[in-house]
């Protein structure tokens, strides 16, 4: 769904607004996810904490401690994700939230996945109680109706939109632009 790229784009947007982010690589399941986040971090000049071992909860908690040690004022944790509802992933996400006590939890929703995004968001809201949505791949053919359905079903606001491949193609969500896109 573009989750790892959205992590980097969010960190980049926050860095440009004067924050000092650290990204934490907790997607230990997808091949090369950690390498991808590190490459994006180098490109953006945003440090990445990759941790030791394969326990995402321990890596996330250690990443927060590392951010404090580095005097970083923002931690963006890239967790594992799935297109389908997966009990193991939901349990892991809840454990990471419990271990790190984040100010906000954002779910990345692919604008092109349709109703599957709504089903996953509803399950995620029930288990993890996220705060908002990042809609990725809005630069494609999808009009974004699934994103609005996610808002309706979960009650969670759409906070950011990813509008292209470039790392600066990321902005706060503007509802009027989405309405124009859907309505033509």
Coordinates of C-alpha atoms in Angstrom, one line a residue, residues 1-163:
X1 CA 0.0 0.0 0.0
X2 CA 3.0 2.3 0.0
X3 CA 3.3 2.2 3.8
X4 CA 7.1 2.4 4.1
X5 CA 7.3 5.2 1.5
X6 CA 4.5 7.0 3.4
X7 CA 6.6 6.7 6.6
X8 CA 9.5 8.4 4.9
X9 CA 7.2 11.0 3.3
X10 CA 5.7 11.9 6.7
X11 CA 9.1 12.2 8.3
X12 CA 10.2 14.4 5.4
X13 CA 7.2 16.7 5.8
X14 CA 7.8 17.0 9.5
X15 CA 11.5 17.6 9.0
X16 CA 10.7 20.4 6.6
X17 CA 8.4 22.0 9.3
X18 CA 11.3 22.1 11.7
X19 CA 10.9 18.7 13.5
X20 CA 13.8 16.3 14.2
X21 CA 12.4 12.9 13.2
X22 CA 13.8 9.4 13.6
X23 CA 12.3 6.6 11.6
X24 CA 12.1 3.2 13.2
X25 CA 12.1 0.1 10.9
X26 CA 9.8 -2.5 12.5
X27 CA 8.6 -4.3 9.3
X28 CA 10.7 -7.4 9.8
X29 CA 8.5 -9.6 7.6
X30 CA 8.6 -8.0 4.2
X31 CA 11.9 -8.6 2.4
X32 CA 14.0 -5.5 2.0
X33 CA 11.6 -3.3 3.9
X34 CA 14.3 -2.2 6.4
X35 CA 16.8 -1.6 3.5
X36 CA 14.1 0.4 1.7
X37 CA 13.5 2.6 4.8
X38 CA 17.3 3.1 5.3
X39 CA 17.7 4.1 1.6
X40 CA 14.8 6.6 1.9
X41 CA 16.3 7.9 5.2
X42 CA 19.7 8.5 3.5
X43 CA 18.0 10.3 0.6
X44 CA 16.0 12.6 3.0
X45 CA 18.8 13.0 5.6
X46 CA 16.6 11.4 8.3
X47 CA 18.1 8.8 10.5
X48 CA 16.7 5.3 10.7
X49 CA 16.9 3.0 13.7
X50 CA 16.8 -0.7 12.6
X51 CA 17.4 -2.4 16.0
X52 CA 18.6 -5.8 16.7
X53 CA 16.8 -9.1 16.3
X54 CA 13.4 -9.8 14.8
X55 CA 11.0 -8.7 17.5
X56 CA 9.2 -5.6 16.2
X57 CA 7.9 -4.7 19.7
X58 CA 11.4 -4.6 21.1
X59 CA 12.7 -2.7 18.1
X60 CA 10.0 -0.1 18.4
X61 CA 10.6 0.4 22.2
X62 CA 14.4 0.6 21.6
X63 CA 13.8 3.0 18.8
X64 CA 11.9 5.4 21.0
X65 CA 14.8 5.3 23.6
X66 CA 17.3 5.9 20.8
X67 CA 15.3 9.0 19.6
X68 CA 15.4 10.3 23.2
X69 CA 19.2 9.7 23.3
X70 CA 19.6 11.5 20.0
X71 CA 17.4 14.4 21.1
X72 CA 14.9 13.7 18.4
X73 CA 11.5 15.3 18.9
X74 CA 9.5 12.9 16.6
X75 CA 9.5 9.1 16.1
X76 CA 7.9 7.6 13.0
X77 CA 7.5 3.8 13.4
X78 CA 7.1 1.8 10.2
X79 CA 5.3 -1.4 11.2
X80 CA 4.2 -4.4 9.2
X81 CA 1.0 -4.3 7.2
X82 CA -1.2 -6.6 5.3
X83 CA -4.0 -6.2 2.7
X84 CA -6.1 -8.7 4.6
X85 CA -7.1 -9.0 8.2
X86 CA -4.4 -10.9 10.1
X87 CA -4.7 -11.7 13.8
X88 CA -1.0 -11.9 14.3
X89 CA -0.4 -8.5 12.7
X90 CA -3.2 -6.9 14.7
X91 CA -1.8 -8.3 18.0
X92 CA 1.6 -7.0 17.1
X93 CA 0.4 -3.5 16.2
X94 CA -1.5 -3.4 19.6
X95 CA 1.7 -4.5 21.4
X96 CA 3.8 -1.9 19.7
X97 CA 1.2 0.8 20.6
X98 CA 1.3 -0.4 24.2
X99 CA 5.1 -0.5 24.4
X100 CA 5.7 2.9 22.8
X101 CA 2.6 4.9 23.9
X102 CA 2.5 7.0 20.7
X103 CA 0.8 10.4 20.5
X104 CA -0.8 9.3 17.2
X105 CA -1.3 6.1 15.3
X106 CA -1.9 6.5 11.5
X107 CA -3.1 3.9 9.2
X108 CA -2.0 3.9 5.5
X109 CA -4.8 3.1 3.1
X110 CA -4.1 2.4 -0.6
X111 CA -6.6 4.5 -2.7
X112 CA -6.7 1.7 -5.2
X113 CA -7.7 -1.2 -2.9
X114 CA -11.4 -0.4 -2.7
X115 CA -13.5 -2.2 -0.2
X116 CA -10.6 -4.3 1.2
X117 CA -9.3 -1.0 2.6
X118 CA -12.5 -0.4 4.5
X119 CA -12.6 -4.0 5.9
X120 CA -9.0 -3.7 7.1
X121 CA -9.5 -0.2 8.5
X122 CA -12.5 -1.4 10.5
X123 CA -10.6 -4.3 12.0
X124 CA -7.6 -2.1 12.7
X125 CA -9.9 0.5 14.4
X126 CA -11.4 -2.2 16.6
X127 CA -8.0 -3.7 17.7
X128 CA -5.6 -0.7 17.7
X129 CA -7.8 2.4 17.8
X130 CA -5.9 4.5 15.4
X131 CA -6.1 8.3 15.2
X132 CA -6.1 9.1 11.5
X133 CA -5.5 7.9 7.9
X134 CA -2.9 8.5 5.3
X135 CA -4.2 7.8 1.8
X136 CA -1.5 6.6 -0.5
X137 CA -1.4 6.3 -4.3
X138 CA -3.9 9.1 -5.0
X139 CA -1.9 9.9 -8.1
X140 CA -3.2 6.8 -9.8
X141 CA -6.5 6.1 -11.5
X142 CA -8.4 5.5 -8.3
X143 CA -10.7 8.3 -7.3
X144 CA -10.4 7.7 -3.6
X145 CA -13.9 6.5 -2.7
X146 CA -12.5 3.9 -0.4
X147 CA -10.8 6.6 1.6
X148 CA -14.1 8.3 2.2
X149 CA -15.6 5.0 3.1
X150 CA -12.8 4.4 5.7
X151 CA -13.7 7.8 7.2
X152 CA -17.4 7.0 7.3
X153 CA -16.9 3.5 8.8
X154 CA -14.2 4.3 11.4
X155 CA -15.0 7.9 12.1
X156 CA -11.2 8.6 11.8
X157 CA -10.1 11.7 9.9
X158 CA -8.1 11.5 6.7
X159 CA -5.0 13.4 7.7
X160 CA -2.5 13.2 4.8
X161 CA -2.5 12.3 1.1
X162 CA 0.4 10.8 -0.9
X163 CA 0.2 12.1 -4.4

